[in-house]
C-alpha positions as a Python dict, from the first residue, in 0.01 Angstrom:
ca = {
    (1, 'M'): (0, 0, 0),
    (2, 'A'): (116, 353, -52),
    (3, 'R'): (176, 556, 274),
    (4, 'V'): (245, 995, 282),
    (5, 'D'): (503, 1013, 599),
    (6, 'I'): (371, 1363, 761),
    (7, 'R'): (565, 1599, 990),
    (8, 'K'): (461, 1691, 1295),
    (9, 'D'): (357, 2023, 1089),
    (10, 'G'): (161, 1882, 904),
    (11, 'A'): (296, 1860, 574),
    (12, 'E'): (452, 1567, 431),
    (13, 'N'): (775, 1489, 485),
    (14, 'V'): (926, 1374, 85),
    (15, 'K'): (1259, 1152, 129),
    (16, 'Y'): (1359, 1291, -186),
    (17, 'D'): (1537, 1056, -472),
    (18, 'Y'): (1881, 1184, -450),
    (19, 'D'): (2092, 1345, -240),
    (20, 'G'): (2074, 1728, -169),
    (21, 'Y'): (1834, 1733, -514),
    (22, 'F'): (1485, 1808, -419),
    (23, 'A'): (1286, 1582, -714),
    (24, 'Y'): (1024, 1323, -580),
    (25, 'V'): (923, 1065, -915),
    (26, 'R'): (684, 820, -856),
    (27, 'R'): (530, 557, -1093),
    (28, 'G'): (152, 454, -819),
    (29, 'L'): (-161, 281, -773),
    (30, 'L'): (-454, 353, -655),
    (31, 'S'): (-562, 38, -519),
    (32, 'S'): (-200, 100, -304),
    (33, 'Y'): (-374, 324, -53),
    (34, 'P'): (-611, 217, 209),
    (35, 'G'): (-937, 275, 90),
    (36, 'F'): (-851, 395, -262),
    (37, 'A'): (-804, 770, -95),
    (38, 'A'): (-457, 875, -8),
    (39, 'D'): (-412, 1067, 298),
    (40, 'S'): (-495, 1426, 328),
    (41, 'H'): (-121, 1621, 286),
    (42, 'W'): (54, 1937, 178),
    (43, 'H'): (440, 2012, 136),
    (44, 'D'): (649, 2263, 21),
    (45, 'D'): (746, 2090, -307),
    (46, 'L'): (517, 2151, -647),
    (47, 'E'): (359, 1814, -724),
    (48, 'F'): (280, 1709, -1084),
    (49, 'I'): (13, 1433, -1142),
    (50, 'S'): (-6, 1231, -1508),
    (51, 'V'): (-310, 953, -1513),
    (52, 'L'): (-182, 655, -1772),
    (53, 'S'): (-566, 461, -1735),
    (54, 'G'): (-825, 523, -1561),
    (55, 'D'): (-946, 792, -1379),
    (56, 'M'): (-929, 878, -1035),
    (57, 'Y'): (-1057, 1198, -835),
    (58, 'Y'): (-864, 1479, -724),
    (59, 'N'): (-916, 1763, -418),
    (60, 'V'): (-779, 2054, -398),
    (61, 'N'): (-844, 2260, -106),
    (62, 'G'): (-1162, 2088, -82),
    (63, 'E'): (-1271, 2176, -511),
    (64, 'I'): (-1260, 1813, -637),
    (65, 'V'): (-1157, 1729, -1052),
    (66, 'H'): (-1176, 1468, -1186),
    (67, 'L'): (-861, 1321, -1395),
    (68, 'G'): (-884, 1064, -1680),
    (69, 'A'): (-593, 907, -1870),
    (70, 'G'): (-486, 1184, -2051),
    (71, 'Q'): (-542, 1434, -1837),
    (72, 'G'): (-342, 1548, -1518),
    (73, 'I'): (-303, 1847, -1264),
    (74, 'W'): (-31, 2031, -1158),
    (75, 'V'): (-25, 2148, -764),
    (76, 'N'): (118, 2487, -627),
    (77, 'A'): (303, 2451, -262),
    (78, 'R'): (106, 2412, 73),
    (79, 'Q'): (-226, 2353, -75),
    (80, 'L'): (-449, 2077, 86),
    (81, 'H'): (-486, 1763, -135),
    (82, 'Y'): (-507, 1435, -170),
    (83, 'G'): (-651, 1165, -492),
    (84, 'F'): (-899, 971, -467),
    (85, 'S'): (-1191, 737, -597),
    (86, 'P'): (-1502, 712, -477),
    (87, 'E'): (-1619, 404, -652),
    (88, 'H'): (-1256, 191, -544),
    (89, 'T'): (-1196, 165, -949),
    (90, 'E'): (-804, 147, -1062),
    (91, 'C'): (-575, 416, -1158),
    (92, 'D'): (-198, 397, -1309),
    (93, 'F'): (-76, 668, -1247),
    (94, 'Y'): (313, 886, -1244),
    (95, 'C'): (348, 1110, -935),
    (96, 'V'): (665, 1370, -942),
    (97, 'L'): (731, 1618, -653),
    (98, 'L'): (1031, 1890, -754),
    (99, 'H'): (1049, 2186, -474),
    (100, 'P'): (1061, 2556, -614),
    (101, 'M'): (1449, 2627, -578),
    (102, 'L'): (1538, 2393, -794),
    (103, 'L'): (1430, 2700, -1029),
    (104, 'C'): (1622, 3012, -835),
    (105, 'A'): (1944, 3042, -1010),
    (106, 'S'): (1930, 3364, -972),
    (107, 'Q'): (1719, 3645, -710),
    (108, 'Q'): (1555, 3762, -1043),
    (109, 'I'): (1475, 3483, -1177),
    (110, 'D'): (1301, 3403, -831),
    (111, 'R'): (1145, 3760, -811),
    (112, 'D'): (989, 3743, -1206),
    (113, 'F'): (902, 3391, -1281),
    (114, 'I'): (875, 3169, -958),
    (115, 'S'): (717, 3346, -660),
    (116, 'P'): (420, 3556, -896),
    (117, 'I'): (329, 3169, -966),
    (118, 'V'): (415, 3008, -666),
    (119, 'S'): (341, 3263, -424),
    (120, 'D'): (-11, 3357, -605),
    (121, 'E'): (-334, 3234, -367),
    (122, 'S'): (-562, 3276, -606),
    (123, 'L'): (-408, 2985, -824),
    (124, 'P'): (-360, 2662, -583),
    (125, 'Y'): (-404, 2371, -873),
    (126, 'I'): (-425, 2393, -1332),
    (127, 'L'): (-590, 2081, -1451),
    (128, 'L'): (-393, 1930, -1702),
    (129, 'D'): (-534, 1810, -2026),
    (130, 'G'): (-303, 1665, -2336),
    (131, 'R'): (-598, 1831, -2587),
    (132, 'T'): (-460, 2177, -2539),
    (133, 'L'): (-89, 2152, -2666),
    (134, 'W'): (145, 2330, -2398),
    (135, 'Q'): (-4, 2104, -2152),
    (136, 'E'): (43, 1797, -2362),
    (137, 'Q'): (350, 1935, -2400),
    (138, 'I'): (425, 1946, -2006),
    (139, 'L'): (261, 1594, -1953),
    (140, 'D'): (517, 1463, -2163),
    (141, 'A'): (761, 1615, -1961),
    (142, 'I'): (638, 1413, -1677),
    (143, 'Q'): (650, 1153, -1827),
    (144, 'S'): (998, 1177, -1983),
    (145, 'I'): (1133, 1279, -1570),
    (146, 'Y'): (1006, 914, -1468),
    (147, 'E'): (1183, 749, -1767),
    (148, 'C'): (1565, 933, -1647),
    (149, 'R'): (1459, 869, -1314),
    (150, 'E'): (1735, 601, -1233),
    (151, 'S'): (1988, 753, -1460),
    (152, 'T'): (2351, 856, -1351),
    (153, 'F'): (2249, 1210, -1411),
    (154, 'A'): (1897, 1210, -1342),
    (155, 'P'): (1983, 1538, -1154),
    (156, 'L'): (2106, 1737, -1449),
    (157, 'H'): (1825, 1562, -1684),
    (158, 'I'): (1494, 1715, -1444),
    (159, 'Q'): (1633, 2006, -1377),
    (160, 'S'): (1594, 2033, -1759),
    (161, 'L'): (1281, 1947, -1805),
    (162, 'F'): (1186, 2140, -1471),
    (163, 'Y'): (1307, 2441, -1663),
    (164, 'Q'): (1117, 2347, -1976),
    (165, 'I'): (786, 2299, -1777),
    (166, 'W'): (740, 2597, -1584),
    (167, 'G'): (893, 2809, -1900),
    (168, 'L'): (550, 2657, -2056),
    (169, 'M'): (330, 2768, -1751),
    (170, 'S'): (463, 3120, -1710),
    (171, 'E'): (394, 3142, -2124),
    (172, 'N'): (61, 2997, -2059),
    (173, 'V'): (-31, 3106, -1678),
    (174, 'Q'): (-268, 3442, -1763),
    (175, 'N'): (-508, 3200, -1927),
    (176, 'V'): (-538, 3022, -1668),
    (177, 'K'): (-914, 3070, -1518),
    (178, 'R'): (-800, 3255, -1120),
    (179, 'K'): (-997, 3084, -820),
    (180, 'T'): (-1171, 3296, -595),
    (181, 'G'): (-1284, 3280, -220),
    (182, 'I'): (-1064, 3129, -93),
    (183, 'N'): (-1077, 3087, 315),
    (184, 'D'): (-664, 3060, 421),
    (185, 'R'): (-832, 3070, 750),
    (186, 'R'): (-1075, 2786, 734),
    (187, 'L'): (-766, 2603, 597),
    (188, 'S'): (-586, 2699, 825),
    (189, 'I'): (-752, 2552, 1136),
    (190, 'L'): (-818, 2219, 895),
    (191, 'K'): (-433, 2210, 914),
    (192, 'D'): (-457, 2192, 1289),
    (193, 'M'): (-671, 1993, 1341),
    (194, 'L'): (-519, 1715, 1144),
    (195, 'S'): (-181, 1794, 1324),
    (196, 'Y'): (-395, 1692, 1587),
    (197, 'I'): (-510, 1376, 1472),
    (198, 'Q'): (-190, 1283, 1312),
    (199, 'D'): (-8, 1326, 1656),
    (200, 'N'): (-263, 1198, 1892),
    (201, 'Y'): (-458, 896, 1673),
    (202, 'S'): (-296, 596, 1902),
    (203, 'S'): (-468, 780, 2195),
    (204, 'K'): (-860, 831, 2200),
    (205, 'V'): (-965, 1137, 2015),
    (206, 'T'): (-1298, 1240, 2032),
    (207, 'L'): (-1475, 1517, 1822),
    (208, 'N'): (-1453, 1746, 2063),
    (209, 'D'): (-1033, 1695, 2057),
    (210, 'I'): (-982, 1758, 1752),
    (211, 'A'): (-1234, 2060, 1717),
    (212, 'A'): (-1066, 2172, 2033),
    (213, 'A'): (-767, 2157, 1830),
    (214, 'G'): (-899, 2428, 1546),
    (215, 'N'): (-993, 2585, 1826),
    (216, 'V'): (-1342, 2574, 1702),
    (217, 'S'): (-1753, 2447, 1811),
    (218, 'S'): (-1812, 2072, 1686),
    (219, 'S'): (-2032, 2164, 1448),
    (220, 'T'): (-1815, 2393, 1285),
    (221, 'C'): (-1533, 2051, 1283),
    (222, 'L'): (-1736, 1863, 1121),
    (223, 'A'): (-1843, 2180, 862),
    (224, 'I'): (-1462, 2225, 769),
    (225, 'F'): (-1440, 1871, 719),
    (226, 'K'): (-1704, 1776, 504),
    (227, 'K'): (-1629, 2141, 286),
    (228, 'Y'): (-1254, 2078, 276),
    (229, 'L'): (-1280, 1645, 229),
    (230, 'R'): (-1586, 1551, 184),
    (231, 'D'): (-1556, 1352, 499),
    (232, 'T'): (-1642, 1284, 853),
    (233, 'P'): (-1314, 1336, 1126),
    (234, 'A'): (-1409, 947, 1251),
    (235, 'N'): (-1388, 864, 902),
    (236, 'Y'): (-992, 1049, 862),
    (237, 'L'): (-892, 956, 1231),
    (238, 'I'): (-977, 533, 1112),
    (239, 'R'): (-768, 576, 759),
    (240, 'Y'): (-475, 747, 952),
    (241, 'R'): (-498, 463, 1187),
    (242, 'L'): (-475, 210, 946),
    (243, 'K'): (-225, 356, 769),
    (244, 'K'): (-27, 346, 1075),
    (245, 'A'): (-137, -15, 1124),
    (246, 'M'): (23, -84, 746),
    (247, 'E'): (381, 30, 867),
    (248, 'L'): (387, -183, 1179),
    (249, 'L'): (278, -495, 970),
    (250, 'Q'): (558, -412, 742),
    (251, 'K'): (808, -332, 973),
    (252, 'S'): (741, -526, 1303),
    (253, 'D'): (725, -871, 1506),
    (254, 'L'): (380, -712, 1698),
    (255, 'S'): (78, -923, 1722),
    (256, 'I'): (-229, -893, 1534),
    (257, 'T'): (-403, -778, 1903),
    (258, 'E'): (-52, -508, 1971),
    (259, 'I'): (-55, -298, 1676),
    (260, 'A'): (-441, -308, 1737),
    (261, 'F'): (-438, -155, 2073),
    (262, 'D'): (-76, 108, 1951),
    (263, 'T'): (-294, 255, 1654),
    (264, 'G'): (-579, 399, 1835),
    (265, 'F'): (-799, 53, 1762),
    (266, 'R'): (-944, -70, 2149),
    (267, 'G'): (-974, -443, 2000),
    (268, 'A'): (-927, -694, 1759),
    (269, 'S'): (-1203, -729, 1567),
    (270, 'Y'): (-1315, -371, 1518),
    (271, 'F'): (-923, -344, 1345),
    (272, 'A'): (-969, -659, 1136),
    (273, 'E'): (-1312, -509, 1031),
    (274, 'A'): (-1198, -174, 959),
    (275, 'F'): (-923, -330, 779),
    (276, 'R'): (-1039, -545, 548),
    (277, 'K'): (-1336, -283, 469),
    (278, 'N'): (-1038, 3, 332),
    (279, 'C'): (-804, -232, 218),
    (280, 'G'): (-935, -522, 120),
    (281, 'C'): (-761, -813, 307),
    (282, 'S'): (-717, -918, 630),
    (283, 'P'): (-402, -801, 893),
    (284, 'S'): (-249, -1089, 873),
    (285, 'E'): (-333, -1121, 504),
    (286, 'Y'): (-98, -791, 414),
    (287, 'R'): (143, -866, 633),
    (288, 'A'): (225, -1160, 481),
    (289, 'K'): (239, -967, 98),
    (290, 'N'): (429, -685, 221),
    (291, 'Q'): (661, -848, 461),
    (292, 'P'): (1054, -795, 358),
    (293, 'E'): (1141, -1230, 273),
    (294, 'A'): (1398, -1282, 557),
}
């Protein structure tokens, strides 16, 4: 199962592929995430998704966009986002994370071409469609990044392709429809509440606890989760606990019961039921498939 590693501030702790070069390149399947849904997260990196086959929905700050084969999405830095399939259908995709500092060859380039886009609050994402030439070229560049990822000179090739992508975006971004009415305060509150869940998932966590972490009422907490995640705090908590349980099933020799209690489930039977519902197999079956061979 795929996992998202979260820092203490709630942002994703990106594990880059190259020493000293901030690039993360993967090909993924949506079925590798519990419940066919990634954790809602954010990071300082710019994210590029390109769908190869199947389809998925992508949530960016509560707005849902559909991505099919031949389409993709660019997600700006510090945006709350995740991909999912409510029907649990498969999606094969490239995921590339690149830190904007890779583009900052000089203060002038940063000032004139990088910061104006990265700091634009009305531009949380751009939908990429292969039927539009410049967007097709970006999708092709994403594929090229994936194909060169294991080359000895991968960072050089990726750097060149990143500049190519950014040139295309800079030349065409003025034609992209901007977003309005973004409520940064509520997004900030949501991030605080998600951080609380991620820090306390192994203990008893109530709706009142989550709401208090955002300094809002329980009803406001529910409304914020519904608006931005299309989910409830309880469901998010269960999926996060399952993600941590999968890590333990892969890496530890703890019993199923021990893992259930260590990840906040108050019983092995409930843990097994939730695991099978979200992951399509039992904890024991998952462990057998995913533990490294001795």
